[in-house]
Coordinates of C-alpha atoms in Angstrom, one line a residue:
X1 CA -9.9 -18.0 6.6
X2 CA -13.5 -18.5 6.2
X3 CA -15.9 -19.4 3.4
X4 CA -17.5 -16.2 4.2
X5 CA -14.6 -13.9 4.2
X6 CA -14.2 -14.6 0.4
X7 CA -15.2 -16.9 -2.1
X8 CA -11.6 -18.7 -3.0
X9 CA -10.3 -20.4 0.1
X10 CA -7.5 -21.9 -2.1
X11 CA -5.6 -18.5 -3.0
X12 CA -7.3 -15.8 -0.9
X13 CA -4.5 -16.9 2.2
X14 CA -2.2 -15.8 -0.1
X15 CA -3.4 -12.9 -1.8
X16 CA -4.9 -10.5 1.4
X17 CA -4.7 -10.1 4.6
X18 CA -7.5 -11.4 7.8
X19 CA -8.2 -8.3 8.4
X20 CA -9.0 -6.9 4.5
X21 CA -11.3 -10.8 3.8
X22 CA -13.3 -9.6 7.2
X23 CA -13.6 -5.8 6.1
X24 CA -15.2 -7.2 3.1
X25 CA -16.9 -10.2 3.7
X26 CA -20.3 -10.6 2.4
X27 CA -21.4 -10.3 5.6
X28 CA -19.4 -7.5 6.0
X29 CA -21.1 -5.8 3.2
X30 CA -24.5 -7.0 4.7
X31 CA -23.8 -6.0 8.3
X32 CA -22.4 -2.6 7.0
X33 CA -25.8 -1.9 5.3
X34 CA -27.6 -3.2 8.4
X35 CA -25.6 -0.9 10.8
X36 CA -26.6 2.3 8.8
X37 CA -30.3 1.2 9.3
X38 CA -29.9 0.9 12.7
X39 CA -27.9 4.5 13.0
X40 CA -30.5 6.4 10.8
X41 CA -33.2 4.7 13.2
X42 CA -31.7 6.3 16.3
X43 CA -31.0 9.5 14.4
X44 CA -34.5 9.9 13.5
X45 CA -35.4 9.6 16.6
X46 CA -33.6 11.8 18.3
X47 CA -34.8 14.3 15.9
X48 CA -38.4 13.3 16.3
X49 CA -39.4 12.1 12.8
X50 CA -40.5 8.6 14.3
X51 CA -41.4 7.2 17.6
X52 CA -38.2 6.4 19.8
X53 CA -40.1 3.1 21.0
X54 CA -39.4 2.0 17.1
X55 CA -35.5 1.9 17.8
X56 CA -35.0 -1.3 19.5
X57 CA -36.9 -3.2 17.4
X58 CA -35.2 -2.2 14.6
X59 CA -31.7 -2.1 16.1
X60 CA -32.2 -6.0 17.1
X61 CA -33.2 -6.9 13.7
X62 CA -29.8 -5.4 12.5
X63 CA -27.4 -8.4 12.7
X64 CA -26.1 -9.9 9.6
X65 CA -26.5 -13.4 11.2
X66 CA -30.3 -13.4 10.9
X67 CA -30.0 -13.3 7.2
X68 CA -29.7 -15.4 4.3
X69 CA -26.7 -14.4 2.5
X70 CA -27.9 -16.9 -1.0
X71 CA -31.6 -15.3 -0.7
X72 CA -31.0 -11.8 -0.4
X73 CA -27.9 -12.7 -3.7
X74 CA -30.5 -14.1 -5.7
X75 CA -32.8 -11.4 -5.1
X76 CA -30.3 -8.4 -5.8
X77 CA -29.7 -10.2 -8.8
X78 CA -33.3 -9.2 -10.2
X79 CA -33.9 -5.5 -8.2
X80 CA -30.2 -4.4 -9.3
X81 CA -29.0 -3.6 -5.7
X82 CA -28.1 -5.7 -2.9
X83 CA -29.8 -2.7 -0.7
X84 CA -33.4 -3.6 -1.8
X85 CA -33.8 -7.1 -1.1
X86 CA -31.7 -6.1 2.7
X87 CA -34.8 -3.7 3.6
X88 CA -37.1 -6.1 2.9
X89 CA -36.0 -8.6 4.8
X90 CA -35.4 -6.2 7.5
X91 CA -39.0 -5.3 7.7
X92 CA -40.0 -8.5 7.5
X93 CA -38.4 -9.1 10.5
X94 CA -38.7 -6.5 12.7
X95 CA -42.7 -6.9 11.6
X96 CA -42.3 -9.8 12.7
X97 CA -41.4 -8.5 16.1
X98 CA -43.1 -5.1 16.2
X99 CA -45.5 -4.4 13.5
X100 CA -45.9 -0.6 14.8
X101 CA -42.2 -0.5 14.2
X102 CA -41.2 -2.0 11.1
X103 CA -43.5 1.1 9.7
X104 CA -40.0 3.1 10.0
X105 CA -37.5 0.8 8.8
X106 CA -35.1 2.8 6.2
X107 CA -37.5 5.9 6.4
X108 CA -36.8 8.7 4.1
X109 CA -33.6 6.9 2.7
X110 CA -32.4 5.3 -0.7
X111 CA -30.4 2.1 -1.6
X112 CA -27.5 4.4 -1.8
X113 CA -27.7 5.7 1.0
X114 CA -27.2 2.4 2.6
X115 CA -24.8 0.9 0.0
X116 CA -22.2 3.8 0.8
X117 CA -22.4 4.6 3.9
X118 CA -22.3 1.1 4.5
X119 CA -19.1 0.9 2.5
X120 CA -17.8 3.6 4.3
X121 CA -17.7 1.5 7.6
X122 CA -16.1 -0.7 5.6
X123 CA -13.4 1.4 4.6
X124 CA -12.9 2.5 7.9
X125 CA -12.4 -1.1 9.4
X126 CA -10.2 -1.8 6.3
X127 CA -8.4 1.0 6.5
X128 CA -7.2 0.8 10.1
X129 CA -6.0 -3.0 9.4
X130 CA -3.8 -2.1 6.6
X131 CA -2.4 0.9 8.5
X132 CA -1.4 -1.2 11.1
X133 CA 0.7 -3.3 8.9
X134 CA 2.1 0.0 7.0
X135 CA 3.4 1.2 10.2
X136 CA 4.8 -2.1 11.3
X137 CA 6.8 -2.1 7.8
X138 CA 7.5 1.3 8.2
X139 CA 9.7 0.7 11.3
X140 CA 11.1 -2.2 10.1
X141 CA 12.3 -0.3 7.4
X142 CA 13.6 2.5 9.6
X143 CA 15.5 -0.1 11.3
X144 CA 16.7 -1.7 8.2
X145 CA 18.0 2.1 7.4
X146 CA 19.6 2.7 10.5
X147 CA 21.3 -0.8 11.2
X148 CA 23.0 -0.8 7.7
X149 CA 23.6 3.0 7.2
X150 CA 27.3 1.8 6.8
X151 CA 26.7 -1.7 5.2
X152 CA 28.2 -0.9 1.5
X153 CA 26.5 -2.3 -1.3
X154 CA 26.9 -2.0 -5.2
X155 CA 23.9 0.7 -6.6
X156 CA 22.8 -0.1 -9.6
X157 CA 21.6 1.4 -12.8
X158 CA 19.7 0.5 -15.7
X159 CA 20.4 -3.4 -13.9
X160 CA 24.1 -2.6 -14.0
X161 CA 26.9 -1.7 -11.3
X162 CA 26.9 2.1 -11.2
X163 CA 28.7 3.5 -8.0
X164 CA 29.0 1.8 -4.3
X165 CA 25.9 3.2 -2.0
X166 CA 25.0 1.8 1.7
X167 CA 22.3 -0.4 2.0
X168 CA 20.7 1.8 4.6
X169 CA 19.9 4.3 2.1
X170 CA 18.0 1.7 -0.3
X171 CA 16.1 1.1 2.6
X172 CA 15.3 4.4 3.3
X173 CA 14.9 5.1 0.1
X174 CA 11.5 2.7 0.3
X175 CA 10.6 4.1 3.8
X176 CA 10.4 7.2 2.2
X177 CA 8.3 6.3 -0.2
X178 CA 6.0 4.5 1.9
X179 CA 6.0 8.0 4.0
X180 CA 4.0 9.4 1.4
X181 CA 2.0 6.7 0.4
X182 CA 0.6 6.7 3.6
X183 CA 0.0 10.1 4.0
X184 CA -2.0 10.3 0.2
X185 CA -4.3 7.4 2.3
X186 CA -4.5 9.2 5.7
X187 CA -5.7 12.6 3.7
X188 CA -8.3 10.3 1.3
X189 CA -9.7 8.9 4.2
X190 CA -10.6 12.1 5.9
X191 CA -12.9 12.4 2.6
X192 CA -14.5 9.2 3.6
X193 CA -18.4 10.9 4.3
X194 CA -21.9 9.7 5.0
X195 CA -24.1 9.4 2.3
X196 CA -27.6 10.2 3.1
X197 CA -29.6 11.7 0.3
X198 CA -32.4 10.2 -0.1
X199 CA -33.9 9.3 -3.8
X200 CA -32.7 12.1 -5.6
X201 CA -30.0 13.7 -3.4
X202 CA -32.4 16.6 -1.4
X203 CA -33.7 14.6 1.7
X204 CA -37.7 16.0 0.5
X205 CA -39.0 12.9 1.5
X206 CA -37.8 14.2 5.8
X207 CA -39.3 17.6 4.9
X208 CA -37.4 20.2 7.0
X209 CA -36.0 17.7 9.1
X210 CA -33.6 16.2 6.6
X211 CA -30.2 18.3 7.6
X212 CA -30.7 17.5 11.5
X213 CA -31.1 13.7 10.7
X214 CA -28.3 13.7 8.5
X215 CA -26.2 15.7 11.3
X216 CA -27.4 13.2 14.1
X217 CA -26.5 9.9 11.2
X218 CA -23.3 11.3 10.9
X219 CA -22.6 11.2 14.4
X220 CA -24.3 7.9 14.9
X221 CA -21.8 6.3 12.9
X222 CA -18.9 8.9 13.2
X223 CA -18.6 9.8 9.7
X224 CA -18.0 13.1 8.4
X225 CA -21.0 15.2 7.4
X226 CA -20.7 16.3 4.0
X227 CA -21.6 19.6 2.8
X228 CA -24.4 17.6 0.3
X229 CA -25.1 13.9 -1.1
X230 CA -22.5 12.9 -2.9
X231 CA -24.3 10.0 -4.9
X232 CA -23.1 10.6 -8.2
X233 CA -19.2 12.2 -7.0
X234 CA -17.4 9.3 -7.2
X235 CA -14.4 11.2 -6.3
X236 CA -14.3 10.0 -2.7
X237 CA -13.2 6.8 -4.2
X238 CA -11.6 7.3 -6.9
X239 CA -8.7 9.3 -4.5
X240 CA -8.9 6.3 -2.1
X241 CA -8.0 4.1 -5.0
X242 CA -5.8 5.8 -6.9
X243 CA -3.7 6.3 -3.5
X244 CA -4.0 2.6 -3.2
X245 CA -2.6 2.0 -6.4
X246 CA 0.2 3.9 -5.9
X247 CA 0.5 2.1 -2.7
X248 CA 1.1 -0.9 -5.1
X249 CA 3.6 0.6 -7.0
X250 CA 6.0 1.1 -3.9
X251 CA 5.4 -2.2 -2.5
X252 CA 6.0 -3.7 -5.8
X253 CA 9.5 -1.9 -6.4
X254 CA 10.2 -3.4 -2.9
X255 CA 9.5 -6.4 -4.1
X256 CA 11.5 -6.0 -7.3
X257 CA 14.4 -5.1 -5.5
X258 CA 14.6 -7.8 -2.9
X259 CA 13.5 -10.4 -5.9
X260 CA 16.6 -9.4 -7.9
X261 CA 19.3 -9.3 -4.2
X262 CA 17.7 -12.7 -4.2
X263 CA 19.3 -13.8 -6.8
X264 CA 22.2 -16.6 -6.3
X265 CA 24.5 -14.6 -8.3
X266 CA 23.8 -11.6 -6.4
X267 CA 22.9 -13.2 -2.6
X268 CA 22.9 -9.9 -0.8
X269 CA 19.2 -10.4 0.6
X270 CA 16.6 -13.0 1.3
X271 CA 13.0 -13.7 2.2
X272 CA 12.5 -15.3 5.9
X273 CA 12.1 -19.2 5.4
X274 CA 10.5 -21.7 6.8
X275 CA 8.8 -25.0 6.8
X276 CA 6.7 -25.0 3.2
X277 CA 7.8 -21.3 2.3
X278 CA 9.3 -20.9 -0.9
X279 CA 10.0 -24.4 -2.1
X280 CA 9.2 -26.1 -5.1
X281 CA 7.5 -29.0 -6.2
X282 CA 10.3 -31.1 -7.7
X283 CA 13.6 -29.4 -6.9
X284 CA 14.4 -29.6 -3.2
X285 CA 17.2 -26.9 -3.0
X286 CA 14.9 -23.7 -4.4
X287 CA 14.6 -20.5 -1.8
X288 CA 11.6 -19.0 -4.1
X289 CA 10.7 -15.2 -3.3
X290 CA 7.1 -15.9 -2.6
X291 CA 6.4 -12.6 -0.7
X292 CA 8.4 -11.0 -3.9
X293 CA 6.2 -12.5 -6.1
X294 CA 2.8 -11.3 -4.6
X295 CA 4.0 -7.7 -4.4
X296 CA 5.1 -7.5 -8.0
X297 CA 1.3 -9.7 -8.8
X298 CA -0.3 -6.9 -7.1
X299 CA 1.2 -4.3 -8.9
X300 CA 0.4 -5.7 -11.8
X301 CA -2.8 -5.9 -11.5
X302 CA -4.1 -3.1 -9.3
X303 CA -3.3 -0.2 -12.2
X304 CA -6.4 -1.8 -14.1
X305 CA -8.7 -2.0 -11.2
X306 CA -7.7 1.7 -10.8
X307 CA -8.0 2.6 -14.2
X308 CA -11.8 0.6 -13.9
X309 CA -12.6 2.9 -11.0
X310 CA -11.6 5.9 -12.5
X311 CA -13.8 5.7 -15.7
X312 CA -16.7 4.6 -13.3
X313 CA -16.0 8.0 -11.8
X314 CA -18.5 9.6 -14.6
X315 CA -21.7 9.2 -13.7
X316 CA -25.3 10.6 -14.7
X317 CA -26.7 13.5 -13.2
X318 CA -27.8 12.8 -9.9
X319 CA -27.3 8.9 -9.7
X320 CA -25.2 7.2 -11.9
X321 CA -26.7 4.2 -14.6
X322 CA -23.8 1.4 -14.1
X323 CA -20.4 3.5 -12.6
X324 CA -21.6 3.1 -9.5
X325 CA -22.0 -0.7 -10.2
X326 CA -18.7 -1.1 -11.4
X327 CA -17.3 0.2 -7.9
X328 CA -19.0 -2.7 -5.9
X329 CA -16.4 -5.5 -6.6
X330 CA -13.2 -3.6 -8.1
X331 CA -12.8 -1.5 -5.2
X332 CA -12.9 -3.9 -2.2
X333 CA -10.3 -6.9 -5.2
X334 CA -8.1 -3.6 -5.0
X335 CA -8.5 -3.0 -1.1
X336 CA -7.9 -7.3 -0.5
X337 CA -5.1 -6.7 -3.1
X338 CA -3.0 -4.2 -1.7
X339 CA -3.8 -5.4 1.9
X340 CA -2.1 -8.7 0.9
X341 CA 0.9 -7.0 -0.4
X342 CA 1.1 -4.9 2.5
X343 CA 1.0 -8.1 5.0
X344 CA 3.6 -9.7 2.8
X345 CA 5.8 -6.3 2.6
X346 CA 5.8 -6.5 6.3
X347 CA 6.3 -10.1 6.7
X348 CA 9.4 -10.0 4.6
X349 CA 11.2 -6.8 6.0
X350 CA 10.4 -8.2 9.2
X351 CA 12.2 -11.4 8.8
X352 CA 14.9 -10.2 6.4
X353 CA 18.2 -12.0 5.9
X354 CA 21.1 -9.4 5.2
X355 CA 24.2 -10.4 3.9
X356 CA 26.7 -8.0 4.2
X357 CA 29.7 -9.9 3.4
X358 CA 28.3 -10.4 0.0
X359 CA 27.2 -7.3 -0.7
X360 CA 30.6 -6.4 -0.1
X361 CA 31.9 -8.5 -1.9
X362 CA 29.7 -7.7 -5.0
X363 CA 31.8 -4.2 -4.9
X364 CA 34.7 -6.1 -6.2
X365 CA 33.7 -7.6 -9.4
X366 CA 34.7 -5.5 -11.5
X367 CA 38.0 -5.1 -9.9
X368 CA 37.7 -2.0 -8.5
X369 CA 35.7 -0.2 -12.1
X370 CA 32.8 0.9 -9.8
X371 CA 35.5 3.5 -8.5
X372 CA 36.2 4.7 -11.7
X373 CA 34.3 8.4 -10.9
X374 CA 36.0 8.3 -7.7
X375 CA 39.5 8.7 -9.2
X376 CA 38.3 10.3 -12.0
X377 CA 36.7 13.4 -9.8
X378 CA 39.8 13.2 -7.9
X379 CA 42.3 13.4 -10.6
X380 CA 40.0 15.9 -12.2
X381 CA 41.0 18.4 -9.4
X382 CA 44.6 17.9 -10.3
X383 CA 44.7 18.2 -14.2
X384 CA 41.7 19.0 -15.1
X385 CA 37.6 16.9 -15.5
X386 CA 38.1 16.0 -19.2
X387 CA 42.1 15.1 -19.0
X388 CA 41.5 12.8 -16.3
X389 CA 38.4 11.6 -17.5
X390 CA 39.9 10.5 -20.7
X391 CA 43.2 8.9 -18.2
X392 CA 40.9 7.0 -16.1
X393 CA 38.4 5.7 -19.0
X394 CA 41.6 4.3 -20.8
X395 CA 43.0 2.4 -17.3
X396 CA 39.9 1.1 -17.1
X397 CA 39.1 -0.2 -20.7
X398 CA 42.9 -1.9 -20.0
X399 CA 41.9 -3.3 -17.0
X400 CA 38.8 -4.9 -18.0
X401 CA 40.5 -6.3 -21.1
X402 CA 43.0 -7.8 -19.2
X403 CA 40.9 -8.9 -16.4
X404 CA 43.1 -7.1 -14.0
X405 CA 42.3 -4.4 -10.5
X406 CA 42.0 -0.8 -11.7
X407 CA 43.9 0.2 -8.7
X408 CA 46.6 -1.8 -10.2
X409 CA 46.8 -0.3 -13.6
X410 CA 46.3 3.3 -12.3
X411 CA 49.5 2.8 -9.9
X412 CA 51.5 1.5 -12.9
X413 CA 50.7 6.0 -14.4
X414 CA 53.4 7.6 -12.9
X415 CA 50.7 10.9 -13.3
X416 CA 48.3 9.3 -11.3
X417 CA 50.7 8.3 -8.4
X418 CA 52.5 11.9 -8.4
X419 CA 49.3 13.5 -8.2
X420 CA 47.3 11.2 -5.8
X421 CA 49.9 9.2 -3.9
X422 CA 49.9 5.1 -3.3
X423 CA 48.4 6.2 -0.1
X424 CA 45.7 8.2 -1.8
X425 CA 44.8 6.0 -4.4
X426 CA 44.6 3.6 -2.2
X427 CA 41.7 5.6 0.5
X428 CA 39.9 6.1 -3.3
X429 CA 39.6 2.4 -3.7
X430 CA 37.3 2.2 -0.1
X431 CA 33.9 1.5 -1.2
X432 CA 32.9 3.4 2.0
X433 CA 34.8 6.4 1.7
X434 CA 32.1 7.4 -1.7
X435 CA 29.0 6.8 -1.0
X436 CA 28.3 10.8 -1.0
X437 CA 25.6 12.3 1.8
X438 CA 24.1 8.8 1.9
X439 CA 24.1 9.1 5.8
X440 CA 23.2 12.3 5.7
X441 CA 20.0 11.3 3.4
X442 CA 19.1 8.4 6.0
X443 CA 19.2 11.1 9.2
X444 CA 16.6 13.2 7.2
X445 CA 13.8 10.0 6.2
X446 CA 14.5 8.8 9.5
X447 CA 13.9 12.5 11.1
X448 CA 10.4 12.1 8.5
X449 CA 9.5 8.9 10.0
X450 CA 9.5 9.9 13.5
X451 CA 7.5 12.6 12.8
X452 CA 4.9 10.9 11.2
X453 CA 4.8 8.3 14.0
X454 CA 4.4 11.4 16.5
X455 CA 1.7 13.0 14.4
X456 CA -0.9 9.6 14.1
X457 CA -0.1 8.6 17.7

């Protein structure tokens, strides 16, 4: 990465993604601000409300790169925006270049109206990167699904073994909430409008002309039109970053989950490895979940630049006193954030190690208890839920006590055997044979998942 893409070269690589640091670069930010200028330019005149032969001038004198990112910083820092010191410049130059012209520069337009519909491009550009990688995890996890549909695992509850599940259906389990995390983005993005406004939200300032300009800006920069100015509605953003959030949660259970199969005295999954991925500093045998750790980081810490965006969502009137300051870093820390996490999320799923022999053989530590429902539902057909219930709870308090296989004890209860059989006691003890409609659970995510791929290709 470069200097310019963000201001902490040390931890930034591991944090976000390329494409989230370029979104919102400083220049970025500038060049977002400079390409609305350029737009409302060639809007205005197309409209008529200045001279077409002003457009080029201003257009050339809309590249980030002519600009000095420390000046224009040390000016916003005394007119409260980073918009104000931009059109000055920007007239300075194109005055430079075109006197005649530099007489239209940002005409009939506020700060805001560059600040967000500069952030907006933004967005878009940031937006499309992390898609990208959502989708990429979200096949891998639809392969993950559909490749161990019938790889049995031990499901746990409250941390403990609970009953034996496939992993195929864990995984499906996070595809499907990716599935919606992604459609709660898709649907806040297609609330991602221009903002044009003007100083106090009417346009009075382009006379009657104000609606046509905004309707030719809009498609200048192929934005959606809004039915007004939306200066002080913060809830354009606030629905981009709570979705986001959420976002975080998922990819933080993901990470929780892998984190914990990670584990030497679990083993069932692993992180890819590689050369200088995962080690330690002093002890030369640790596999550490990095990717695991960045996903559960995130999650911690994108719920509070949520919450921070949502109070900022209260605003004055018709432009807010210091809400809509208190969007310009937290929002694009939460989009670098979760773009990391996504990146890592896909990384990891990509290049995950499955061991199915271990997560089989995790079934049989408790000699055969996890089954305990599965005789227990069985018997319960023969003599009745509670009666067997009770049978089953005392074989297995015996065979815990003695350390010995609950298939054992149960085939030493002349009951059990004359009402199941050493053949059917047996078929109960196969992990495989209980793992309920897990397949059938799978088929339907899966069935989701295509259909979502269909619908945004």
């Amino acid at each position: 990465m470069t200097a310019d893409r963000h201001s902490d070269p040390l931890l930034d690589p591991l944090f976000t993604s390329d494409a989230a640091a370029d979104a919102f670069s400083p220049t970025a930010r500038l060049q977002g601000m400079l390409d609305f200028e350029a737009a409302l330019a060639r809007a205005e005149a197309a409209v008529g409300v200045i001279p077409a032969h002003a457009v080029p001038a201003i257009g050339a004198a809309c590249k980030a790169d002519l600009y000095d990112l420390g000046a224009l910083g040390a000016e916003a820092a005394l007119a409260g925006n980073t918009a104000i010191p931009m059109v000055k410049h920007l007239t300075r130059t194109v005055k430079a270049a075109d006197e005649e012209s530099s007489r239209y520069v940002h005409w009939g337009a506020t700060s805001q109206d560059a600040m967000d519909s500069g952030l907006m491009l933004q967005l878009r550009r940031f937006l499309d990167g992390l898609d990208a990688d959502l989708a990429a995890l979200a096949d891998g996890l639809a392969d993950l699904a559909d490749r161990h549909r019938a790889t049995p695992m031990v499901a746990r509850t409250w941390l403990q073994h609970a009953l034996p599940t496939t992993f195929g259906l864990k995984a499906a389990g996070w595809l499907d909430a990716l599935g919606r995390d992604r459609q709660r983005i898709a649907a806040a993005r297609t609330r991602l409008a221009l903002q044009f406004g003007g100083a106090a939200g009417t346009l009075a300032a382009l006379g009657d002309a104000g609606p046509a300009v905004a309707e030719a800006l809009a498609r200048e920069l192929d934005l959606p039109l809004p039915a007004l100015p939306w200066h002080a509605s913060r809830d354009r953003i606030t629905e981009l970053a709570s979705s986001l959030g959420i976002l975080a949660g998922t990819l933080g259970t993901l990470g929780r989950d892998i984190s914990l199969m990670m584990q030497m005295e679990v083993a069932e999954a692993f992180e890819p490895s590689g050369p200088g991925r995962g080690g330690s500093s002093t002890m030369p045998h640790k596999r550490n979940p990095v990717s695991c750790a960045v996903l559960l980081s995130t999650a911690i810490r994108a719920p509070a630049l949520v919450g921070g965006l949502l109070a900022a969502q209260v605003q004055e009137h018709e432009r807010g006193l210091g809400g809509w300051h208190a969007e310009w870093q937290a929002l694009p820390d939460l989009c670098r954030l979760v773009a990391g996490a996504a990146r890592h999320a896909r990384e990891t799923i990509a290049g995950l190690t499955v061991d199915a022999e271990r997560m089989r053989a995790n079934l049989d530590l408790t000699r055969g208890l996890i089954l305990a429902e599965a005789v227990t539902m069985a018997l319960g057909d023969r003599m009745g839920r509670m009666a067997a219930h009770s049978r089953v709870a005392d074989a297995s308090r015996r065979a815990a006590e003695a350390a010995r296989p609950l298939r054992d004890l149960l085939a030493e209860d002349a009951e059990v055997v004359r009402a199941l059989g050493m053949d059917g006691l047996d078929r109960l003890f196969d992990p495989l044979r209980y793992t309920g409609a897990a397949s059938h659970f799978i088929d339907r995510v899966l069935a989701l998942h295509r259909h979502q791929r269909r619908q945004q290709n």
